[in-house]
CSV table of C-alpha atoms and ligand atoms in Angstrom, one decimal:
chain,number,residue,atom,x,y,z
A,1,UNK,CA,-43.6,-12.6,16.0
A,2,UNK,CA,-43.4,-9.2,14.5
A,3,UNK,CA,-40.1,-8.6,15.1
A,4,UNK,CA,-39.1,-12.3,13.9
A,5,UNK,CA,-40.3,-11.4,10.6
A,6,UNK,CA,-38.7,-8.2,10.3
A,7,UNK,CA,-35.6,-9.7,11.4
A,8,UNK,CA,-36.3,-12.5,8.8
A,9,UNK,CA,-36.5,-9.6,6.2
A,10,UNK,CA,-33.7,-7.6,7.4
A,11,UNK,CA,-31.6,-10.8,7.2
A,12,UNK,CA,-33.0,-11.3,3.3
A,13,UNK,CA,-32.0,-8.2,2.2
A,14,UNK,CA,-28.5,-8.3,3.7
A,15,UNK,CA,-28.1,-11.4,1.9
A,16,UNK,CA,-29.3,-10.4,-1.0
A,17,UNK,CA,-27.1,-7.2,-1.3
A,18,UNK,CA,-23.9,-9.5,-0.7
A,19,UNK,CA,-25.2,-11.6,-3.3
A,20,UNK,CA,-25.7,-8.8,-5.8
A,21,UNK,CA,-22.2,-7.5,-5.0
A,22,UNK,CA,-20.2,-10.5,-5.2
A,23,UNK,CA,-22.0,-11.0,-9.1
A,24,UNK,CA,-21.4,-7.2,-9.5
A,25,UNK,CA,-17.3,-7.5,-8.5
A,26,UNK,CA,-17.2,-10.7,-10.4
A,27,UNK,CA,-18.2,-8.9,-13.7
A,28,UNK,CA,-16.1,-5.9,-13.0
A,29,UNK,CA,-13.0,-8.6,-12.6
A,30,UNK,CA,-14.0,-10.3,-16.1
A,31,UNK,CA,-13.5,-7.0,-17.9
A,32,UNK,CA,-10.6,-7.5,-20.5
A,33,UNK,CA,-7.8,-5.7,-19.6
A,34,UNK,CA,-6.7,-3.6,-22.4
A,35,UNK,CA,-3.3,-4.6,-24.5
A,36,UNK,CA,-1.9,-1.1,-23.8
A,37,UNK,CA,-2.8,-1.1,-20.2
A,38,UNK,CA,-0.3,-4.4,-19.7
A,39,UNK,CA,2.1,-1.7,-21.5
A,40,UNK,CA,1.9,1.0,-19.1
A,41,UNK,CA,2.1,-1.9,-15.9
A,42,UNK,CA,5.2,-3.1,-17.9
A,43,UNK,CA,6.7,0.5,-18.3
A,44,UNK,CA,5.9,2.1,-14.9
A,45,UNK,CA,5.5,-1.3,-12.5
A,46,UNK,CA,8.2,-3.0,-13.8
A,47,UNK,CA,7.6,-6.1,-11.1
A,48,UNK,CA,4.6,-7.2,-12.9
A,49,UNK,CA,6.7,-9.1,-15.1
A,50,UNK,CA,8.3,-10.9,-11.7
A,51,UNK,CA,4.9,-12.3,-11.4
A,52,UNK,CA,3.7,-15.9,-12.3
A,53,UNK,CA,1.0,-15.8,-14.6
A,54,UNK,CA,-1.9,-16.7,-12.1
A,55,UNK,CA,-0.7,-13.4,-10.3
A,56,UNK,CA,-0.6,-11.4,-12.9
A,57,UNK,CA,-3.7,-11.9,-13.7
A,58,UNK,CA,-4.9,-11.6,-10.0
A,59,UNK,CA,-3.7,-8.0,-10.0
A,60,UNK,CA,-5.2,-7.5,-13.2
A,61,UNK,CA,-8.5,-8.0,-11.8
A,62,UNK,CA,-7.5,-6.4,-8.2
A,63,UNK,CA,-7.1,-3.5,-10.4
A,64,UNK,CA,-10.5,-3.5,-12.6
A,65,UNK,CA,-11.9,-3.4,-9.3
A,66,UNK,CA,-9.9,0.0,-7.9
A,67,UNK,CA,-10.4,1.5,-11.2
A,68,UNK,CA,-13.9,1.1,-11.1
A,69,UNK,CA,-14.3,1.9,-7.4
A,70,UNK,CA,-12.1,4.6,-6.9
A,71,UNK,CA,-12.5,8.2,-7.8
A,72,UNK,CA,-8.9,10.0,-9.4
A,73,UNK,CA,-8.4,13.5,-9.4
A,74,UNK,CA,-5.9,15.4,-10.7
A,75,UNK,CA,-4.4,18.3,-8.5
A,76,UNK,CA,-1.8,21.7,-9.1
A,77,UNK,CA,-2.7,21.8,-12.6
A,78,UNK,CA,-2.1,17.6,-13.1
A,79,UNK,CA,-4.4,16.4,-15.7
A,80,UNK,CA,-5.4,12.4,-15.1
A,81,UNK,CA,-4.6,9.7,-17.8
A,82,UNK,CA,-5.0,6.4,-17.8
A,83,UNK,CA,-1.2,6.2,-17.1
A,84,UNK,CA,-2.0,7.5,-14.1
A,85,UNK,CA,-4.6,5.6,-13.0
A,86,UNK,CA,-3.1,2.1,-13.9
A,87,UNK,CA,0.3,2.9,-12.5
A,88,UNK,CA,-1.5,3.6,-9.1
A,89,UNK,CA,-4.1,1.3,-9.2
A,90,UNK,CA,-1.0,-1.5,-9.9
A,91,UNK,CA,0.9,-0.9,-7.1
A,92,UNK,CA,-1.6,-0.3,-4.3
A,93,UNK,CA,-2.9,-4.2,-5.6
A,94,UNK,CA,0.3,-5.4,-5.0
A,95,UNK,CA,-0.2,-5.5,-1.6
A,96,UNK,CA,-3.3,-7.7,-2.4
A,97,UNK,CA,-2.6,-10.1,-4.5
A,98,UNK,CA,-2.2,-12.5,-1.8
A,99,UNK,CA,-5.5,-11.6,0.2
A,100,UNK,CA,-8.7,-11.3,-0.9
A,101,UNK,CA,-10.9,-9.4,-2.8
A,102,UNK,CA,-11.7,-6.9,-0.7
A,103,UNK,CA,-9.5,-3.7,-2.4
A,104,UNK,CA,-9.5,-1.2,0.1
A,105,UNK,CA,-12.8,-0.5,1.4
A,106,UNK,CA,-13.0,3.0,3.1
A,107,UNK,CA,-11.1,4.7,0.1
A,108,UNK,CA,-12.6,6.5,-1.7
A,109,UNK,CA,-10.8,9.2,-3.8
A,110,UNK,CA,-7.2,9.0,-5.1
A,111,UNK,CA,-5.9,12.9,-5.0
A,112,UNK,CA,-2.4,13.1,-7.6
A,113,UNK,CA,0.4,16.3,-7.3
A,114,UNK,CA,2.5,16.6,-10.3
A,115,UNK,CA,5.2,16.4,-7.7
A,116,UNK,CA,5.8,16.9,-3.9
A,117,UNK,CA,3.2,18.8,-2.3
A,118,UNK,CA,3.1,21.2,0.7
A,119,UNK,CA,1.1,21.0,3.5
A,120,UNK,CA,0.8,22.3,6.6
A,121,UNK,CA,1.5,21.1,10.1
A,122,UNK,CA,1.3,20.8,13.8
A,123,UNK,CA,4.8,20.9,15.6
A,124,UNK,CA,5.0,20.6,18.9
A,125,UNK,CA,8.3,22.5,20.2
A,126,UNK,CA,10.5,21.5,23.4
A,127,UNK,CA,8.8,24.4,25.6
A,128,UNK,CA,5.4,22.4,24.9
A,129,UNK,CA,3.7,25.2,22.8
A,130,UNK,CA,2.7,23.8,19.4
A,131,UNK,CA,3.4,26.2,15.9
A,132,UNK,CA,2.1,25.4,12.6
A,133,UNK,CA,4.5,24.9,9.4
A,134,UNK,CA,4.6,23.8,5.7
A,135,UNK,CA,6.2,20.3,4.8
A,136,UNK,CA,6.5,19.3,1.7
A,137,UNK,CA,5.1,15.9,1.2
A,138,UNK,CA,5.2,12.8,-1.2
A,139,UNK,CA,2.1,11.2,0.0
A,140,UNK,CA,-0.3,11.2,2.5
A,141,UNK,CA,-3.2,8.4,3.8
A,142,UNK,CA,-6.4,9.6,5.4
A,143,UNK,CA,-8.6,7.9,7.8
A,144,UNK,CA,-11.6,9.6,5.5
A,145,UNK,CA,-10.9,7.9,2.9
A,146,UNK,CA,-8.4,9.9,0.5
A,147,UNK,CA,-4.9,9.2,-0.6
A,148,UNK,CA,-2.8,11.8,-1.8
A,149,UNK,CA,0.4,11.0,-3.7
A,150,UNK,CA,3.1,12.9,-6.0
A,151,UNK,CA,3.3,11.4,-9.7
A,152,UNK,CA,6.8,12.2,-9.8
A,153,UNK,CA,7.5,10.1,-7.0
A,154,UNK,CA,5.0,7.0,-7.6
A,155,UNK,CA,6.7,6.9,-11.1
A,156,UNK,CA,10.2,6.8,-9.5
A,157,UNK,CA,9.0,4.5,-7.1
A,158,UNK,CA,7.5,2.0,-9.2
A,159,UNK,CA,10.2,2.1,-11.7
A,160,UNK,CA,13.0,1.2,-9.2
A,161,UNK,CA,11.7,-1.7,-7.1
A,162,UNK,CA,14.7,-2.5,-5.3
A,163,UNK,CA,15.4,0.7,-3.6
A,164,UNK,CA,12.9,0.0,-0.4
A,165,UNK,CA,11.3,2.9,-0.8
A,166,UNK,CA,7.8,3.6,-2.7
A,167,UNK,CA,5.1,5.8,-1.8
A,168,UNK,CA,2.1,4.0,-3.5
A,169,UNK,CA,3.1,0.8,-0.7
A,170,UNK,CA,3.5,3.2,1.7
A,171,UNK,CA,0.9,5.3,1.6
A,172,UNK,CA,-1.5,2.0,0.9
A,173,UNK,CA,0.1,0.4,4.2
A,174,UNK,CA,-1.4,2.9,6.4
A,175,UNK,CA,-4.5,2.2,4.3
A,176,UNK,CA,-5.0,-1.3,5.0
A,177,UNK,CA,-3.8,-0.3,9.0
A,178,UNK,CA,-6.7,1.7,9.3
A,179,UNK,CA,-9.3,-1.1,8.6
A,180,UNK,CA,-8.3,-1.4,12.1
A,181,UNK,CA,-10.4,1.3,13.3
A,182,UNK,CA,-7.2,3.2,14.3
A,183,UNK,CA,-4.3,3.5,12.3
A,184,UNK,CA,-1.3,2.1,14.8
A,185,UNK,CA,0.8,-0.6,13.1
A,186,UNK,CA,-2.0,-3.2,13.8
A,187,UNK,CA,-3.9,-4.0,11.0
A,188,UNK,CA,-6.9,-6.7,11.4
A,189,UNK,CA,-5.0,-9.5,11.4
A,190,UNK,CA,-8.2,-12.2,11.9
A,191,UNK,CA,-8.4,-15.4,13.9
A,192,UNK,CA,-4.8,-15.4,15.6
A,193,UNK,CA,-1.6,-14.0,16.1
A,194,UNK,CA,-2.4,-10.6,17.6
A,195,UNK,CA,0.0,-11.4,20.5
A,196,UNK,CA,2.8,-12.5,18.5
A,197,UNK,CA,2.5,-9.7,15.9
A,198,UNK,CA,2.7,-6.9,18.8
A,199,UNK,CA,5.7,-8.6,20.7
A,200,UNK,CA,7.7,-8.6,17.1
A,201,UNK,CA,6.5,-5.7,15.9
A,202,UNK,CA,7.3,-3.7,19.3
A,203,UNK,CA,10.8,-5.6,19.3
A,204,UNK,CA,11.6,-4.5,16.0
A,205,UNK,CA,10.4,-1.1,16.5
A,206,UNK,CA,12.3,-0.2,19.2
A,207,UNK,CA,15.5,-2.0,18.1
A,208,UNK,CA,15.4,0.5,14.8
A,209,UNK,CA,15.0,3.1,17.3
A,210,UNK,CA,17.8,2.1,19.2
A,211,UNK,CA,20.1,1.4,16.0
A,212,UNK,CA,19.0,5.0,14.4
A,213,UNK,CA,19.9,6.8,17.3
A,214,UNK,CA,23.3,4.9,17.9
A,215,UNK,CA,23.8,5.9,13.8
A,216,UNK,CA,24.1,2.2,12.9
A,217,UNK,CA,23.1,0.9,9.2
A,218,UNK,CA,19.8,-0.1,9.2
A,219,UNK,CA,17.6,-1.9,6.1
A,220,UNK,CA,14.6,-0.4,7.0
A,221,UNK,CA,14.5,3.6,6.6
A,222,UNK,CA,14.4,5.3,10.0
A,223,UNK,CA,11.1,7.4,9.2
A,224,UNK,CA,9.9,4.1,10.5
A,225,UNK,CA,10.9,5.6,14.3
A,226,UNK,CA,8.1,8.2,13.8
A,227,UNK,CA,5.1,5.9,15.3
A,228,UNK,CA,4.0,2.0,14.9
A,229,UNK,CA,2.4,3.1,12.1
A,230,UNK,CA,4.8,4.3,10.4
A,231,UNK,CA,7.4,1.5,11.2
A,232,UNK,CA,4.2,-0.8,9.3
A,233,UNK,CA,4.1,1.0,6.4
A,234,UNK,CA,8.3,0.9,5.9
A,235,UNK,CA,8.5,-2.5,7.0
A,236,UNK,CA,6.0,-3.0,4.6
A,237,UNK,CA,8.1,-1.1,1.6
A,238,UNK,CA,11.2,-3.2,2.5
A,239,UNK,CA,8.9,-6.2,2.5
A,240,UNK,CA,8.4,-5.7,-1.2
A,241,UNK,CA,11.6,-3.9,-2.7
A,242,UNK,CA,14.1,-5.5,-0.3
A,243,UNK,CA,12.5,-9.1,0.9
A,244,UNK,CA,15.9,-10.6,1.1
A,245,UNK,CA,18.0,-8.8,3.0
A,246,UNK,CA,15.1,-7.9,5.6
A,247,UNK,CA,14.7,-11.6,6.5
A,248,UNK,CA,18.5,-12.0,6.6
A,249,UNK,CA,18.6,-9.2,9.6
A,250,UNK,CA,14.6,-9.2,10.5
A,251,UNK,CA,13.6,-13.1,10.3
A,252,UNK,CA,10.7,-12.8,12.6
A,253,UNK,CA,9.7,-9.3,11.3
A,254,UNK,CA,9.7,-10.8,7.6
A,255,UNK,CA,7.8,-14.4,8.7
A,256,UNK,CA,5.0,-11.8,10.8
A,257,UNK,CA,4.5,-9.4,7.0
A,258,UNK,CA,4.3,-12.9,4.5
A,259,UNK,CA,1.8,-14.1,7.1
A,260,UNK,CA,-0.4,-11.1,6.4
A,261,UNK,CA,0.3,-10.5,2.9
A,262,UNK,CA,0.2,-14.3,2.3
A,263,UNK,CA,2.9,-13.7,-0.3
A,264,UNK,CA,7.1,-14.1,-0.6
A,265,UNK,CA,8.2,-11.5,-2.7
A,266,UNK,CA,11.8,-13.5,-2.6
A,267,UNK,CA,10.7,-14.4,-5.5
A,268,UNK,CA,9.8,-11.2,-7.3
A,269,UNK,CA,12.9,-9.7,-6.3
A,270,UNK,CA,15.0,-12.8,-8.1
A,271,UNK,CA,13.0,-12.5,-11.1
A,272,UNK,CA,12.8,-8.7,-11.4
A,273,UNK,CA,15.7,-7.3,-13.0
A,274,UNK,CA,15.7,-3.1,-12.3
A,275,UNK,CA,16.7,0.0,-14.0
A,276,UNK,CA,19.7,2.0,-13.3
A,277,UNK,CA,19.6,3.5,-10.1
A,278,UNK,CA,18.4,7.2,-10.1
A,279,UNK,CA,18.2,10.0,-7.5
A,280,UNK,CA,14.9,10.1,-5.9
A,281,UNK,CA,12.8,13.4,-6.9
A,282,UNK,CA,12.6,14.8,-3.6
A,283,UNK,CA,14.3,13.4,-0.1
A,284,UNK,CA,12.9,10.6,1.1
A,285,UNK,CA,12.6,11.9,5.1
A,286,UNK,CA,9.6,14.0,4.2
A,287,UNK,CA,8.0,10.8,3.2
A,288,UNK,CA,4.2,11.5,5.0
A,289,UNK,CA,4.8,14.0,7.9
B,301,ZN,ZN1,3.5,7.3,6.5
């Protein structure tokens, strides 16, 4: 009896903590979003103006919510804005706009470089033996809840949205692969379609393989041969900047990513008209290491 009541009370307060959280999240969506933020989306995520209007304002509220859960800190002498803030916040929502409200729950800082950053790391040599080096970095995702990204490259990456590559996605990807548990190219996909997502995913992954090594042109950027997870969070970045032309040579790939995104940016990339292309600031190969 004892431990039906405590159960009973356990149960109560669960309840009532999702209740108070759901009213909380609701009032942080309601916020109005300030005239000049719209400004800096418009400026720095040029796509938002792709969107239809009940996606726009989607995202808008996707982002009250990372703004008002996330920490930002500025690193190397970089000194946070609200520019800043918004131009992250609007393109790690992007990948949400079609799912729910959940806006990435096991980040919890957002760490920003001026530019890319060095870092060191583990590389294991032919003989076996393992030596340590510094690479520099555009981003990087942790399983302990930090992101780490260059300004200079989220700004170049949000400006050009055509280009398949963006670190913000990127970085974000591996995010939302590591609700998983374990950050391997599977994210939690719910109810169905586990089986089908690792034979296409697998398929693809090696095929990009094989095409990389043989030197042939490929619309996906070969840092996705690294790892699964890796190959997620490209196919991811050419699900968004380059929609078209990956389900003209990756059909299944494409119909796997909208099914999990529950969104076809097709229609973004018609509607999104983008600046002249520029050099990126750093090469794209040392994308995350
Ligand atoms: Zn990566």
């Amino acid at each position: 009896m004892a431990t039906t009541i405590f159960l009973l009370i356990v149960a109560a307060g669960f309840g009532l903590f999702l209740y108070q959280t759901f009213w909380r999240d609701k009032l942080i969506r309601r916020r109005p979003f300030a005239p000049e933020w719209r400004a800096i989306l418009v400026k720095n995520v040029p796509v938002y103006q792709a969107l239809e209007p009940r996606e726009q304002t989607r995202l808008e509220e996707l982002i009250q919510l990372f703004l008002a859960k996330k920490d930002f800190y500025g690193c190397g002498g970089l000194e946070m804005t609200d520019e800043i803030r918004l131009t992250i916040a609007g393109q790690a929502c992007l990948l949400l706009v079609g799912r729910g409200w959940q806006v990435y729950p096991g980040l919890m800082s957002v760490l920003v470089y001026p530019s890319a950053f060095m870092a060191q790391r583990e590389q294991r040599q032919e003989d076996g033996t393992v030596s340590h080096g510094d690479h520099h970095l555009l981003g990087e995702s942790w399983s302990n809840g930090k992101v780490i990204l260059s300004w200079d490259d989220v700004t170049s990456g949000g400006r050009d949205f055509h280009d398949g590559h963006n670190v913000v996605l990127h970085e974000f990807a591996h995010q939302l692969d590591g609700l998983s548990g374990a950050t391997n190219g599977a994210p939690p996909l719910g109810g169905s379609g586990h089986e089908t997502w690792a034979q296409v995913f697998s398929d693809n992954y090696e095929d990009l393989q094989a095409r990389a090594a043989q030197g042939l042109p490929t619309v996906l950027d070969r840092y996705g041969t690294t790892n699964p997870a890796e190959f997620f969070a490209v196919a991811t970045e050419a699900f968004y900047e380059r929609p078209s032309a990956l389900e003209r040579v990756r059909p299944d790939l494409y119909t796997e990513l909208q099914r999990y995104y529950r969104i076809d940016p097709k229609r973004w990339e018609r509607e999104y008209e983008p600046p002249p292309r520029q050099a990126p600031a750093t090469p794209w190969p040392n994308k995350c290491d």
